[in-house]
PDB file of N, CA and C in Angstrom:
ATOM      1  N   UNK R   5      -8.514 -15.172 -25.928  1.00  0.00           N
ATOM      2  CA  UNK R   5      -9.441 -14.099 -25.621  1.00  0.00           C
ATOM      3  C   UNK R   5      -9.373 -13.790 -24.123  1.00  0.00           C
ATOM      4  N   UNK R   6      -9.316 -12.540 -23.803  1.00  0.00           N
ATOM      5  CA  UNK R   6      -9.197 -12.119 -22.410  1.00  0.00           C
ATOM      6  C   UNK R   6     -10.511 -12.354 -21.664  1.00  0.00           C
ATOM      7  N   UNK R   7     -10.386 -12.765 -20.418  1.00  0.00           N
ATOM      8  CA  UNK R   7     -11.560 -12.960 -19.576  1.00  0.00           C
ATOM      9  C   UNK R   7     -12.030 -11.619 -19.047  1.00  0.00           C
ATOM     10  N   UNK R   8     -13.331 -11.437 -19.006  1.00  0.00           N
ATOM     11  CA  UNK R   8     -13.876 -10.222 -18.413  1.00  0.00           C
ATOM     12  C   UNK R   8     -13.778 -10.341 -16.896  1.00  0.00           C
ATOM     13  N   UNK R   9     -13.553  -9.218 -16.231  1.00  0.00           N
ATOM     14  CA  UNK R   9     -13.515  -9.243 -14.776  1.00  0.00           C
ATOM     15  C   UNK R   9     -14.159  -7.982 -14.241  1.00  0.00           C
ATOM     16  N   UNK R  10     -14.591  -8.060 -13.028  1.00  0.00           N
ATOM     17  CA  UNK R  10     -15.202  -6.934 -12.349  1.00  0.00           C
ATOM     18  C   UNK R  10     -14.099  -6.214 -11.583  1.00  0.00           C
ATOM     19  N   UNK R  11     -13.669  -5.082 -12.099  1.00  0.00           N
ATOM     20  CA  UNK R  11     -12.534  -4.345 -11.527  1.00  0.00           C
ATOM     21  C   UNK R  11     -12.759  -4.032 -10.046  1.00  0.00           C
ATOM     22  N   UNK R  12     -13.941  -3.576  -9.706  1.00  0.00           N
ATOM     23  CA  UNK R  12     -14.230  -3.210  -8.317  1.00  0.00           C
ATOM     24  C   UNK R  12     -14.102  -4.410  -7.390  1.00  0.00           C
ATOM     25  N   UNK R  13     -14.666  -5.538  -7.802  1.00  0.00           N
ATOM     26  CA  UNK R  13     -14.578  -6.738  -6.961  1.00  0.00           C
ATOM     27  C   UNK R  13     -13.145  -7.229  -6.842  1.00  0.00           C
ATOM     28  N   UNK R  14     -12.384  -7.124  -7.930  1.00  0.00           N
ATOM     29  CA  UNK R  14     -10.986  -7.546  -7.886  1.00  0.00           C
ATOM     30  C   UNK R  14     -10.196  -6.684  -6.906  1.00  0.00           C
ATOM     31  N   UNK R  15     -10.388  -5.372  -6.966  1.00  0.00           N
ATOM     32  CA  UNK R  15      -9.675  -4.490  -6.041  1.00  0.00           C
ATOM     33  C   UNK R  15     -10.094  -4.749  -4.596  1.00  0.00           C
ATOM     34  N   UNK R  16     -11.377  -5.017  -4.383  1.00  0.00           N
ATOM     35  CA  UNK R  16     -11.841  -5.350  -3.033  1.00  0.00           C
ATOM     36  C   UNK R  16     -11.193  -6.639  -2.540  1.00  0.00           C
ATOM     37  N   UNK R  17     -11.064  -7.608  -3.432  1.00  0.00           N
ATOM     38  CA  UNK R  17     -10.433  -8.875  -3.053  1.00  0.00           C
ATOM     39  C   UNK R  17      -8.986  -8.657  -2.647  1.00  0.00           C
ATOM     40  N   UNK R  18      -8.268  -7.798  -3.374  1.00  0.00           N
ATOM     41  CA  UNK R  18      -6.880  -7.530  -3.007  1.00  0.00           C
ATOM     42  C   UNK R  18      -6.780  -6.735  -1.710  1.00  0.00           C
ATOM     43  N   UNK R  19      -7.749  -5.860  -1.446  1.00  0.00           N
ATOM     44  CA  UNK R  19      -7.781  -5.159  -0.162  1.00  0.00           C
ATOM     45  C   UNK R  19      -7.952  -6.172   0.974  1.00  0.00           C
ATOM     46  N   UNK R  20      -8.869  -7.109   0.791  1.00  0.00           N
ATOM     47  CA  UNK R  20      -9.088  -8.141   1.810  1.00  0.00           C
ATOM     48  C   UNK R  20      -7.863  -9.026   1.969  1.00  0.00           C
ATOM     49  N   UNK R  21      -7.215  -9.345   0.861  1.00  0.00           N
ATOM     50  CA  UNK R  21      -5.991 -10.141   0.922  1.00  0.00           C
ATOM     51  C   UNK R  21      -4.932  -9.409   1.738  1.00  0.00           C
ATOM     52  N   UNK R  22      -4.773  -8.110   1.500  1.00  0.00           N
ATOM     53  CA  UNK R  22      -3.802  -7.324   2.259  1.00  0.00           C
ATOM     54  C   UNK R  22      -4.117  -7.319   3.746  1.00  0.00           C
ATOM     55  N   UNK R  23      -5.394  -7.167   4.088  1.00  0.00           N
ATOM     56  CA  UNK R  23      -5.794  -7.175   5.499  1.00  0.00           C
ATOM     57  C   UNK R  23      -5.523  -8.534   6.131  1.00  0.00           C
ATOM     58  N   UNK R  24      -5.809  -9.599   5.394  1.00  0.00           N
ATOM     59  CA  UNK R  24      -5.574 -10.948   5.906  1.00  0.00           C
ATOM     60  C   UNK R  24      -4.082 -11.201   6.111  1.00  0.00           C
ATOM     61  N   UNK R  25      -3.277 -10.809   5.138  1.00  0.00           N
ATOM     62  CA  UNK R  25      -1.828 -11.000   5.270  1.00  0.00           C
ATOM     63  C   UNK R  25      -1.277 -10.197   6.438  1.00  0.00           C
ATOM     64  N   UNK R  26      -1.801  -8.993   6.620  1.00  0.00           N
ATOM     65  CA  UNK R  26      -1.364  -8.156   7.733  1.00  0.00           C
ATOM     66  C   UNK R  26      -1.703  -8.822   9.064  1.00  0.00           C
ATOM     67  N   UNK R  27      -2.917  -9.340   9.163  1.00  0.00           N
ATOM     68  CA  UNK R  27      -3.349  -9.997  10.398  1.00  0.00           C
ATOM     69  C   UNK R  27      -2.492 -11.221  10.708  1.00  0.00           C
ATOM     70  N   UNK R  28      -1.997 -11.876   9.692  1.00  0.00           N
ATOM     71  CA  UNK R  28      -1.167 -13.064   9.887  1.00  0.00           C
ATOM     72  C   UNK R  28       0.320 -12.726  10.020  1.00  0.00           C
ATOM     73  N   UNK R  29       0.656 -11.445   9.921  1.00  0.00           N
ATOM     74  CA  UNK R  29       2.051 -11.042  10.043  1.00  0.00           C
ATOM     75  C   UNK R  29       2.881 -11.332   8.808  1.00  0.00           C
ATOM     76  N   UNK R  30       2.231 -11.542   7.665  1.00  0.00           N
ATOM     77  CA  UNK R  30       2.955 -11.863   6.439  1.00  0.00           C
ATOM     78  C   UNK R  30       3.107 -10.663   5.519  1.00  0.00           C
ATOM     79  N   UNK R  31       2.407  -9.584   5.810  1.00  0.00           N
ATOM     80  CA  UNK R  31       2.395  -8.434   4.907  1.00  0.00           C
ATOM     81  C   UNK R  31       3.786  -7.866   4.680  1.00  0.00           C
ATOM     82  N   UNK R  32       4.537  -7.651   5.750  1.00  0.00           N
ATOM     83  CA  UNK R  32       5.881  -7.083   5.622  1.00  0.00           C
ATOM     84  C   UNK R  32       6.787  -8.025   4.848  1.00  0.00           C
ATOM     85  N   UNK R  33       6.667  -9.314   5.101  1.00  0.00           N
ATOM     86  CA  UNK R  33       7.483 -10.284   4.380  1.00  0.00           C
ATOM     87  C   UNK R  33       7.233 -10.192   2.876  1.00  0.00           C
ATOM     88  N   UNK R  34       5.981 -10.088   2.474  1.00  0.00           N
ATOM     89  CA  UNK R  34       5.671  -9.947   1.052  1.00  0.00           C
ATOM     90  C   UNK R  34       6.226  -8.645   0.491  1.00  0.00           C
ATOM     91  N   UNK R  35       6.094  -7.565   1.243  1.00  0.00           N
ATOM     92  CA  UNK R  35       6.575  -6.270   0.769  1.00  0.00           C
ATOM     93  C   UNK R  35       8.083  -6.269   0.586  1.00  0.00           C
ATOM     94  N   UNK R  36       8.798  -6.916   1.484  1.00  0.00           N
ATOM     95  CA  UNK R  36      10.256  -6.943   1.421  1.00  0.00           C
ATOM     96  C   UNK R  36      10.753  -7.911   0.359  1.00  0.00           C
ATOM     97  N   UNK R  37      10.074  -9.025   0.219  1.00  0.00           N
ATOM     98  CA  UNK R  37      10.549 -10.078  -0.679  1.00  0.00           C
ATOM     99  C   UNK R  37       9.738 -10.183  -1.964  1.00  0.00           C
ATOM    100  N   UNK R  38       9.498  -9.075  -2.616  1.00  0.00           N
ATOM    101  CA  UNK R  38       8.867  -9.100  -3.929  1.00  0.00           C
ATOM    102  C   UNK R  38       7.379  -9.359  -3.921  1.00  0.00           C
ATOM    103  N   UNK R  39       6.665  -8.703  -3.042  1.00  0.00           N
ATOM    104  CA  UNK R  39       5.223  -8.898  -2.967  1.00  0.00           C
ATOM    105  C   UNK R  39       4.497  -8.539  -4.244  1.00  0.00           C
ATOM    106  N   UNK R  40       4.977  -7.503  -4.940  1.00  0.00           N
ATOM    107  CA  UNK R  40       4.356  -7.128  -6.209  1.00  0.00           C
ATOM    108  C   UNK R  40       4.421  -8.261  -7.208  1.00  0.00           C
ATOM    109  N   UNK R  41       5.535  -8.939  -7.243  1.00  0.00           N
ATOM    110  CA  UNK R  41       5.698 -10.080  -8.145  1.00  0.00           C
ATOM    111  C   UNK R  41       4.774 -11.217  -7.730  1.00  0.00           C
ATOM    112  N   UNK R  42       4.665 -11.445  -6.433  1.00  0.00           N
ATOM    113  CA  UNK R  42       3.786 -12.513  -5.941  1.00  0.00           C
ATOM    114  C   UNK R  42       2.331 -12.233  -6.300  1.00  0.00           C
ATOM    115  N   UNK R  43       1.895 -10.982  -6.140  1.00  0.00           N
ATOM    116  CA  UNK R  43       0.519 -10.637  -6.481  1.00  0.00           C
ATOM    117  C   UNK R  43       0.289 -10.731  -7.988  1.00  0.00           C
ATOM    118  N   UNK R  44       1.282 -10.315  -8.767  1.00  0.00           N
ATOM    119  CA  UNK R  44       1.195 -10.434 -10.228  1.00  0.00           C
ATOM    120  C   UNK R  44       1.031 -11.906 -10.615  1.00  0.00           C
ATOM    121  N   UNK R  45       1.847 -12.765 -10.031  1.00  0.00           N
ATOM    122  CA  UNK R  45       1.778 -14.198 -10.332  1.00  0.00           C
ATOM    123  C   UNK R  45       0.445 -14.807  -9.895  1.00  0.00           C
ATOM    124  N   UNK R  46      -0.062 -14.371  -8.741  1.00  0.00           N
ATOM    125  CA  UNK R  46      -1.353 -14.861  -8.270  1.00  0.00           C
ATOM    126  C   UNK R  46      -2.452 -14.487  -9.256  1.00  0.00           C
ATOM    127  N   UNK R  47      -2.470 -13.236  -9.684  1.00  0.00           N
ATOM    128  CA  UNK R  47      -3.463 -12.784 -10.661  1.00  0.00           C
ATOM    129  C   UNK R  47      -3.371 -13.627 -11.929  1.00  0.00           C
ATOM    130  N   UNK R  48      -2.143 -13.797 -12.435  1.00  0.00           N
ATOM    131  CA  UNK R  48      -1.940 -14.556 -13.674  1.00  0.00           C
ATOM    132  C   UNK R  48      -2.406 -16.002 -13.520  1.00  0.00           C
ATOM    133  N   UNK R  49      -2.215 -16.585 -12.342  1.00  0.00           N
ATOM    134  CA  UNK R  49      -2.642 -17.974 -12.146  1.00  0.00           C
ATOM    135  C   UNK R  49      -4.162 -18.096 -12.098  1.00  0.00           C
ATOM    136  N   UNK R  50      -4.839 -17.044 -11.642  1.00  0.00           N
ATOM    137  CA  UNK R  50      -6.299 -17.072 -11.566  1.00  0.00           C
ATOM    138  C   UNK R  50      -6.930 -16.770 -12.926  1.00  0.00           C
ATOM    139  N   UNK R  51      -6.427 -15.732 -13.601  1.00  0.00           N
ATOM    140  CA  UNK R  51      -7.050 -15.271 -14.843  1.00  0.00           C
ATOM    141  C   UNK R  51      -6.348 -15.752 -16.110  1.00  0.00           C
ATOM    142  N   UNK R  52      -5.247 -16.476 -15.969  1.00  0.00           N
ATOM    143  CA  UNK R  52      -4.476 -17.027 -17.087  1.00  0.00           C
ATOM    144  C   UNK R  52      -4.094 -15.930 -18.084  1.00  0.00           C
ATOM    145  N   UNK R  53      -3.767 -14.770 -17.556  1.00  0.00           N
ATOM    146  CA  UNK R  53      -3.266 -13.649 -18.346  1.00  0.00           C
ATOM    147  C   UNK R  53      -2.619 -12.655 -17.391  1.00  0.00           C
ATOM    148  N   UNK R  54      -1.788 -11.810 -17.938  1.00  0.00           N
ATOM    149  CA  UNK R  54      -1.150 -10.783 -17.112  1.00  0.00           C
ATOM    150  C   UNK R  54      -2.208  -9.781 -16.648  1.00  0.00           C
ATOM    151  N   UNK R  55      -2.029  -9.221 -15.455  1.00  0.00           N
ATOM    152  CA  UNK R  55      -2.998  -8.242 -14.978  1.00  0.00           C
ATOM    153  C   UNK R  55      -2.929  -6.958 -15.800  1.00  0.00           C
ATOM    154  N   UNK R  56      -4.043  -6.234 -15.884  1.00  0.00           N
ATOM    155  CA  UNK R  56      -4.017  -4.939 -16.561  1.00  0.00           C
ATOM    156  C   UNK R  56      -3.123  -3.967 -15.789  1.00  0.00           C
ATOM    157  N   UNK R  57      -2.683  -2.927 -16.463  1.00  0.00           N
ATOM    158  CA  UNK R  57      -1.770  -1.961 -15.847  1.00  0.00           C
ATOM    159  C   UNK R  57      -2.318  -1.388 -14.545  1.00  0.00           C
ATOM    160  N   UNK R  58      -3.623  -1.049 -14.512  1.00  0.00           N
ATOM    161  CA  UNK R  58      -4.169  -0.440 -13.294  1.00  0.00           C
ATOM    162  C   UNK R  58      -4.119  -1.405 -12.115  1.00  0.00           C
ATOM    163  N   UNK R  59      -4.273  -2.691 -12.365  1.00  0.00           N
ATOM    164  CA  UNK R  59      -4.167  -3.670 -11.280  1.00  0.00           C
ATOM    165  C   UNK R  59      -2.725  -3.780 -10.802  1.00  0.00           C
ATOM    166  N   UNK R  60      -1.780  -3.794 -11.726  1.00  0.00           N
ATOM    167  CA  UNK R  60      -0.363  -3.861 -11.344  1.00  0.00           C
ATOM    168  C   UNK R  60       0.036  -2.657 -10.505  1.00  0.00           C
ATOM    169  N   UNK R  61      -0.456  -1.481 -10.870  1.00  0.00           N
ATOM    170  CA  UNK R  61      -0.171  -0.284 -10.075  1.00  0.00           C
ATOM    171  C   UNK R  61      -0.786  -0.403  -8.687  1.00  0.00           C
ATOM    172  N   UNK R  62      -1.955  -0.995  -8.611  1.00  0.00           N
ATOM    173  CA  UNK R  62      -2.621  -1.164  -7.318  1.00  0.00           C
ATOM    174  C   UNK R  62      -1.843  -2.127  -6.433  1.00  0.00           C
ATOM    175  N   UNK R  63      -1.261  -3.170  -7.014  1.00  0.00           N
ATOM    176  CA  UNK R  63      -0.447  -4.095  -6.228  1.00  0.00           C
ATOM    177  C   UNK R  63       0.646  -3.316  -5.505  1.00  0.00           C
ATOM    178  N   UNK R  64       1.342  -2.469  -6.255  1.00  0.00           N
ATOM    179  CA  UNK R  64       2.440  -1.694  -5.665  1.00  0.00           C
ATOM    180  C   UNK R  64       1.933  -0.743  -4.595  1.00  0.00           C
ATOM    181  N   UNK R  65       0.806  -0.069  -4.857  1.00  0.00           N
ATOM    182  CA  UNK R  65       0.315   0.897  -3.879  1.00  0.00           C
ATOM    183  C   UNK R  65      -0.161   0.208  -2.607  1.00  0.00           C
ATOM    184  N   UNK R  66      -0.755  -0.967  -2.723  1.00  0.00           N
ATOM    185  CA  UNK R  66      -1.180  -1.711  -1.528  1.00  0.00           C
ATOM    186  C   UNK R  66       0.037  -2.060  -0.688  1.00  0.00           C
ATOM    187  N   UNK R  67       1.093  -2.508  -1.334  1.00  0.00           N
ATOM    188  CA  UNK R  67       2.301  -2.883  -0.599  1.00  0.00           C
ATOM    189  C   UNK R  67       3.005  -1.666  -0.008  1.00  0.00           C
ATOM    190  N   UNK R  68       2.984  -0.539  -0.708  1.00  0.00           N
ATOM    191  CA  UNK R  68       3.645   0.663  -0.202  1.00  0.00           C
ATOM    192  C   UNK R  68       2.879   1.280   0.960  1.00  0.00           C
ATOM    193  N   UNK R  69       1.539   1.209   0.910  1.00  0.00           N
ATOM    194  CA  UNK R  69       0.722   1.789   1.973  1.00  0.00           C
ATOM    195  C   UNK R  69       0.874   1.031   3.280  1.00  0.00           C
ATOM    196  N   UNK R  70       1.146  -0.247   3.198  1.00  0.00           N
ATOM    197  CA  UNK R  70       1.293  -1.070   4.394  1.00  0.00           C
ATOM    198  C   UNK R  70      -0.039  -1.382   5.032  1.00  0.00           C
ATOM    199  N   UNK R  71       0.001  -2.093   6.139  1.00  0.00           N
ATOM    200  CA  UNK R  71      -1.237  -2.487   6.822  1.00  0.00           C
ATOM    201  C   UNK R  71      -1.979  -1.274   7.351  1.00  0.00           C
ATOM    202  N   UNK R  72      -3.287  -1.406   7.392  1.00  0.00           N
ATOM    203  CA  UNK R  72      -4.115  -0.297   7.911  1.00  0.00           C
ATOM    204  C   UNK R  72      -4.563  -0.601   9.310  1.00  0.00           C
TER     205      UNK R  72
END
């Protein structure tokens, strides 16, 4: 059975993760070396299921937008 999640809080958490990675200089490394896959794997390890399509699309858009 799929776990319920709060979509808004999840997206906020990924925004904060992106800001933190950017501040540490890791954002570009993730974007170049399969960051979408890393975020997908992180989600799966937390929720023990694949992320929904809208979350997967958000992973890509966060990486494409780059640091703010």
